[in-house]
Amino acid sequence: WEKDGNGKDWANVTEHCLMAAARAGALARLLGLPDTLIVSLVSAAAVHDFNKKEDIRLTREDIAAGGSGRKGALAAGEESEKILRAGGFPDLVISLVNCVTGDPKDVYRMKDFLGLTELSPEKIAYLVIHYVDNYTRGSSWAEPADYGKNGGINDIDRRNAMNASNQSYEKMNRESLLLNENHPFFNGMTRFEAAAAVNHLIEKKLAEIIRKTGVNIKNSLDLPELIDKRIKEDIETGK
């Protein structure tokens, strides 16, 4: 995109997508996912925010019209899907992109996946991209977990706390609180509390799968750092 009136060129969105793609690939390899699925997963992570400018515009228009912003965000998601289909992206990549939101419908879907007796590699891929995007803050490396706060926090909590403090999301947060009243697990949680809760559950499940491959990860809260460690190792070895 061209620079906007404030001189912003949206390069931060590209950097965020590239970081999410690198993390998705590193995590997928740690989990032992098939190479073909890793290609789809990395592709989805790389383009998941390609329409961010329009997403922000439609969300703000919805808020200005008295809405919560959710209607605008959902409309942007539908528009993004049409663009990706027109561009020839495979159904799986588009489906993976579609699950990378904090909208209640996608948060509930991830919780349903976690309730399955057996997770297929494809279902794990959905958990991976949802998880990676939720804790990726811009393009910064993950900060160490803090075990002294509320039983321990990491970048999942830091990013959701940052979003919760954004006044643009205030109505959307309150609306999600009402929507979550009908869910047995998320009842009483705001949008960003629900996002943090489900992503910590995903984190625990992924850490459990990784341990079975022989990789030592003592606390699931350390997963973001482990992923970044693998990326740095790949850079050093030229992979």
Short mmCIF file of C-alpha atoms in Angstrom, two decimals:
data_model
loop_
_atom_site.label_atom_id
_atom_site.label_comp_id
_atom_site.label_asym_id
_atom_site.label_seq_id
_atom_site.Cartn_x
_atom_site.Cartn_y
_atom_site.Cartn_z
CA TRP A 1 0.00 0.00 0.00
CA GLU A 2 0.99 3.60 -0.45
CA LYS A 3 1.69 5.61 2.68
CA ASP A 4 -1.33 7.05 4.42
CA GLY A 5 -1.80 10.64 5.58
CA ASN A 6 0.37 9.99 8.64
CA GLY A 7 3.23 8.56 6.59
CA LYS A 8 2.47 4.97 7.60
CA ASP A 9 3.38 2.47 4.90
CA TRP A 10 2.00 -0.65 6.67
CA ALA A 11 5.39 -2.40 6.59
CA ASN A 12 4.72 -3.47 10.19
CA VAL A 13 1.90 -5.70 8.93
CA THR A 14 4.26 -7.45 6.51
CA GLU A 15 6.84 -7.90 9.27
CA HIS A 16 4.20 -9.38 11.57
CA CYS A 17 3.04 -11.83 8.88
CA LEU A 18 6.61 -12.92 8.15
CA MET A 19 7.27 -13.51 11.84
CA ALA A 20 4.05 -15.52 12.13
CA ALA A 21 5.06 -17.56 9.07
CA ALA A 22 8.51 -18.31 10.51
CA ARG A 23 6.99 -19.34 13.83
CA ALA A 24 4.30 -21.47 12.20
CA GLY A 25 6.94 -23.35 10.22
CA ALA A 26 9.23 -23.85 13.22
CA LEU A 27 6.38 -25.04 15.43
CA ALA A 28 5.01 -27.35 12.73
CA ARG A 29 8.41 -29.01 12.39
CA LEU A 30 8.65 -29.43 16.17
CA LEU A 31 5.28 -31.16 16.04
CA GLY A 32 6.36 -33.41 13.18
CA LEU A 33 3.63 -32.29 10.76
CA PRO A 34 3.89 -33.47 7.12
CA ASP A 35 5.88 -31.27 4.75
CA THR A 36 2.92 -30.60 2.45
CA LEU A 37 0.85 -29.40 5.40
CA ILE A 38 3.71 -27.21 6.61
CA VAL A 39 3.80 -25.49 3.20
CA SER A 40 0.06 -24.70 3.47
CA LEU A 41 0.42 -23.55 7.07
CA VAL A 42 3.35 -21.23 6.35
CA SER A 43 1.58 -19.82 3.28
CA ALA A 44 -1.52 -19.08 5.35
CA ALA A 45 0.49 -17.41 8.11
CA ALA A 46 2.34 -15.29 5.54
CA VAL A 47 -0.87 -13.83 4.10
CA HIS A 48 -3.21 -13.91 7.09
CA ASP A 49 -3.20 -10.10 7.52
CA PHE A 50 -2.79 -9.08 3.88
CA ASN A 51 -6.10 -7.16 4.04
CA LYS A 52 -5.42 -5.53 7.41
CA LYS A 53 -5.86 -1.99 6.12
CA GLU A 54 -9.38 -2.80 4.93
CA ASP A 55 -10.11 -4.71 8.12
CA ILE A 56 -9.27 -1.61 10.18
CA ARG A 57 -11.29 0.65 7.89
CA LEU A 58 -14.44 -1.49 8.03
CA THR A 59 -14.11 -2.02 11.78
CA ARG A 60 -13.83 1.72 12.39
CA GLU A 61 -16.78 2.44 10.10
CA ASP A 62 -18.89 -0.05 12.05
CA ILE A 63 -17.90 1.58 15.36
CA ALA A 64 -18.62 5.06 13.98
CA ALA A 65 -22.09 3.84 12.97
CA GLY A 66 -22.77 2.71 16.55
CA GLY A 67 -21.73 -0.93 16.23
CA SER A 68 -19.12 -2.85 18.19
CA GLY A 69 -16.76 -3.26 15.25
CA ARG A 70 -17.40 -6.99 15.00
CA LYS A 71 -19.69 -6.66 11.98
CA GLY A 72 -17.03 -4.69 10.13
CA ALA A 73 -14.33 -7.19 11.03
CA LEU A 74 -16.45 -10.11 9.83
CA ALA A 75 -17.19 -8.27 6.57
CA ALA A 76 -13.46 -7.73 6.07
CA GLY A 77 -12.90 -11.45 6.59
CA GLU A 78 -15.44 -12.29 3.90
CA GLU A 79 -13.81 -9.83 1.53
CA SER A 80 -10.39 -11.31 2.22
CA GLU A 81 -11.64 -14.81 1.44
CA LYS A 82 -12.99 -13.67 -1.93
CA ILE A 83 -9.66 -12.05 -2.81
CA LEU A 84 -7.71 -15.16 -1.84
CA ARG A 85 -10.02 -17.39 -3.90
CA ALA A 86 -9.71 -15.08 -6.88
CA GLY A 87 -5.93 -15.28 -6.43
CA GLY A 88 -5.99 -19.06 -6.68
CA PHE A 89 -5.11 -19.93 -3.10
CA PRO A 90 -6.02 -23.53 -2.11
CA ASP A 91 -9.06 -24.16 0.09
CA LEU A 92 -6.93 -25.35 3.01
CA VAL A 93 -4.82 -22.17 3.03
CA ILE A 94 -7.96 -20.03 2.93
CA SER A 95 -9.56 -22.05 5.72
CA LEU A 96 -6.43 -21.66 7.87
CA VAL A 97 -6.42 -17.90 7.26
CA ASN A 98 -10.09 -17.72 8.24
CA CYS A 99 -9.44 -19.19 11.69
CA VAL A 100 -6.85 -16.55 12.62
CA THR A 101 -9.14 -14.18 14.49
CA GLY A 102 -10.15 -13.52 18.06
CA ASP A 103 -13.81 -13.66 17.12
CA PRO A 104 -15.88 -15.85 19.47
CA LYS A 105 -16.90 -18.22 16.64
CA ASP A 106 -13.25 -19.06 15.95
CA VAL A 107 -12.31 -19.24 19.63
CA TYR A 108 -15.17 -21.71 20.19
CA ARG A 109 -14.01 -23.72 17.18
CA MET A 110 -10.50 -24.08 18.62
CA LYS A 111 -11.96 -25.20 21.95
CA ASP A 112 -14.02 -27.82 20.10
CA PHE A 113 -10.88 -29.12 18.37
CA LEU A 114 -9.17 -29.48 21.74
CA GLY A 115 -12.08 -31.63 22.92
CA LEU A 116 -11.50 -34.24 20.21
CA THR A 117 -10.22 -37.66 21.30
CA GLU A 118 -7.69 -37.66 18.48
CA LEU A 119 -6.30 -34.67 16.60
CA SER A 120 -5.51 -35.08 12.91
CA PRO A 121 -2.44 -33.27 11.51
CA GLU A 122 -4.79 -30.82 9.77
CA LYS A 123 -6.61 -30.00 13.03
CA ILE A 124 -3.23 -29.46 14.69
CA ALA A 125 -2.35 -27.03 11.89
CA TYR A 126 -5.44 -24.95 12.74
CA LEU A 127 -4.34 -24.84 16.38
CA VAL A 128 -0.82 -23.84 15.34
CA ILE A 129 -1.77 -20.83 13.23
CA HIS A 130 -4.39 -19.63 15.73
CA TYR A 131 -1.85 -19.92 18.56
CA VAL A 132 1.09 -18.34 16.75
CA ASP A 133 -0.89 -15.29 15.64
CA ASN A 134 -2.36 -14.78 19.09
CA TYR A 135 0.99 -14.37 20.84
CA THR A 136 2.98 -12.72 18.03
CA ARG A 137 3.39 -9.04 18.89
CA GLY A 138 4.53 -7.21 15.80
CA SER A 139 7.79 -8.83 14.72
CA SER A 140 9.52 -8.90 18.11
CA TRP A 141 11.11 -12.01 19.58
CA ALA A 142 9.16 -13.62 22.41
CA GLU A 143 9.82 -12.36 25.93
CA PRO A 144 10.57 -14.89 28.68
CA ALA A 145 7.62 -16.20 30.65
CA ASP A 146 6.98 -14.62 34.04
CA TYR A 147 6.09 -17.35 36.55
CA GLY A 148 5.29 -14.96 39.39
CA LYS A 149 2.07 -13.45 38.00
CA ASN A 150 -1.32 -15.18 38.23
CA GLY A 151 0.22 -18.61 37.97
CA GLY A 152 2.52 -17.49 35.17
CA ILE A 153 2.16 -15.35 32.05
CA ASN A 154 3.83 -15.12 28.67
CA ASP A 155 3.33 -13.23 25.40
CA ILE A 156 -0.21 -14.60 25.05
CA ASP A 157 -1.23 -12.62 28.12
CA ARG A 158 0.84 -9.59 27.17
CA ARG A 159 -0.70 -9.28 23.72
CA ASN A 160 -4.28 -9.81 24.91
CA ALA A 161 -3.79 -7.29 27.71
CA MET A 162 -2.51 -4.80 25.14
CA ASN A 163 -5.57 -5.40 22.94
CA ALA A 164 -7.93 -5.13 25.92
CA SER A 165 -6.50 -1.70 26.74
CA ASN A 166 -7.22 -0.46 23.19
CA GLN A 167 -10.37 1.68 23.38
CA SER A 168 -11.23 0.75 19.78
CA TYR A 169 -12.02 -2.75 21.02
CA GLU A 170 -14.09 -1.68 24.05
CA LYS A 171 -17.53 -2.36 22.53
CA MET A 172 -16.34 -5.56 20.86
CA ASN A 173 -14.96 -6.76 24.18
CA ARG A 174 -18.26 -6.11 25.98
CA GLU A 175 -20.25 -7.73 23.15
CA SER A 176 -18.14 -10.89 23.43
CA LEU A 177 -18.82 -10.97 27.17
CA LEU A 178 -22.53 -11.29 26.34
CA LEU A 179 -21.93 -13.89 23.62
CA ASN A 180 -19.77 -15.96 25.97
CA GLU A 181 -22.63 -16.20 28.50
CA ASN A 182 -24.01 -19.06 26.40
CA HIS A 183 -20.76 -21.04 26.41
CA PRO A 184 -20.01 -23.44 29.30
CA PHE A 185 -16.26 -22.73 29.27
CA PHE A 186 -16.04 -19.05 28.29
CA ASN A 187 -18.98 -17.77 30.36
CA GLY A 188 -17.91 -14.63 32.25
CA MET A 189 -14.93 -13.93 29.98
CA THR A 190 -14.42 -10.92 27.74
CA ARG A 191 -13.16 -11.31 24.16
CA PHE A 192 -9.51 -11.08 25.12
CA GLU A 193 -9.82 -13.14 28.29
CA ALA A 194 -11.38 -15.89 26.19
CA ALA A 195 -8.62 -15.59 23.58
CA ALA A 196 -5.93 -15.92 26.25
CA ALA A 197 -7.68 -18.86 27.90
CA VAL A 198 -8.11 -20.93 24.74
CA ASN A 199 -4.59 -20.19 23.51
CA HIS A 200 -3.08 -21.35 26.80
CA LEU A 201 -5.07 -24.58 26.36
CA ILE A 202 -3.71 -24.88 22.82
CA GLU A 203 -0.23 -24.20 24.18
CA LYS A 204 -0.52 -27.03 26.70
CA LYS A 205 -1.76 -29.45 24.04
CA LEU A 206 1.03 -28.56 21.61
CA ALA A 207 3.67 -28.82 24.36
CA GLU A 208 2.28 -32.25 25.23
CA ILE A 209 2.63 -33.41 21.61
CA ILE A 210 6.16 -31.99 21.36
CA ARG A 211 7.28 -33.79 24.53
CA LYS A 212 6.28 -37.09 22.90
CA THR A 213 8.84 -36.41 20.16
CA GLY A 214 11.60 -36.29 22.80
CA VAL A 215 11.99 -32.51 23.00
CA ASN A 216 12.31 -31.29 26.58
CA ILE A 217 9.90 -28.47 27.44
CA LYS A 218 9.35 -28.26 31.19
CA ASN A 219 6.61 -25.64 31.17
CA SER A 220 4.19 -24.98 28.32
CA LEU A 221 4.58 -21.24 28.98
CA ASP A 222 8.09 -21.58 27.51
CA LEU A 223 6.78 -22.68 24.10
CA PRO A 224 7.06 -19.22 22.43
CA GLU A 225 10.73 -19.03 23.43
CA LEU A 226 11.39 -22.59 22.23
CA ILE A 227 9.88 -21.75 18.84
CA ASP A 228 12.06 -18.64 18.48
CA LYS A 229 15.11 -20.64 19.56
CA ARG A 230 14.48 -23.04 16.67
CA ILE A 231 14.13 -20.14 14.21
CA LYS A 232 17.45 -18.66 15.40
CA GLU A 233 19.13 -22.06 15.07
CA ASP A 234 17.82 -22.37 11.51
CA ILE A 235 19.21 -18.90 10.70
CA GLU A 236 22.61 -19.82 12.13
CA THR A 237 22.76 -23.09 10.19
CA GLY A 238 21.48 -21.51 6.99
CA LYS A 239 18.30 -23.63 6.78
#
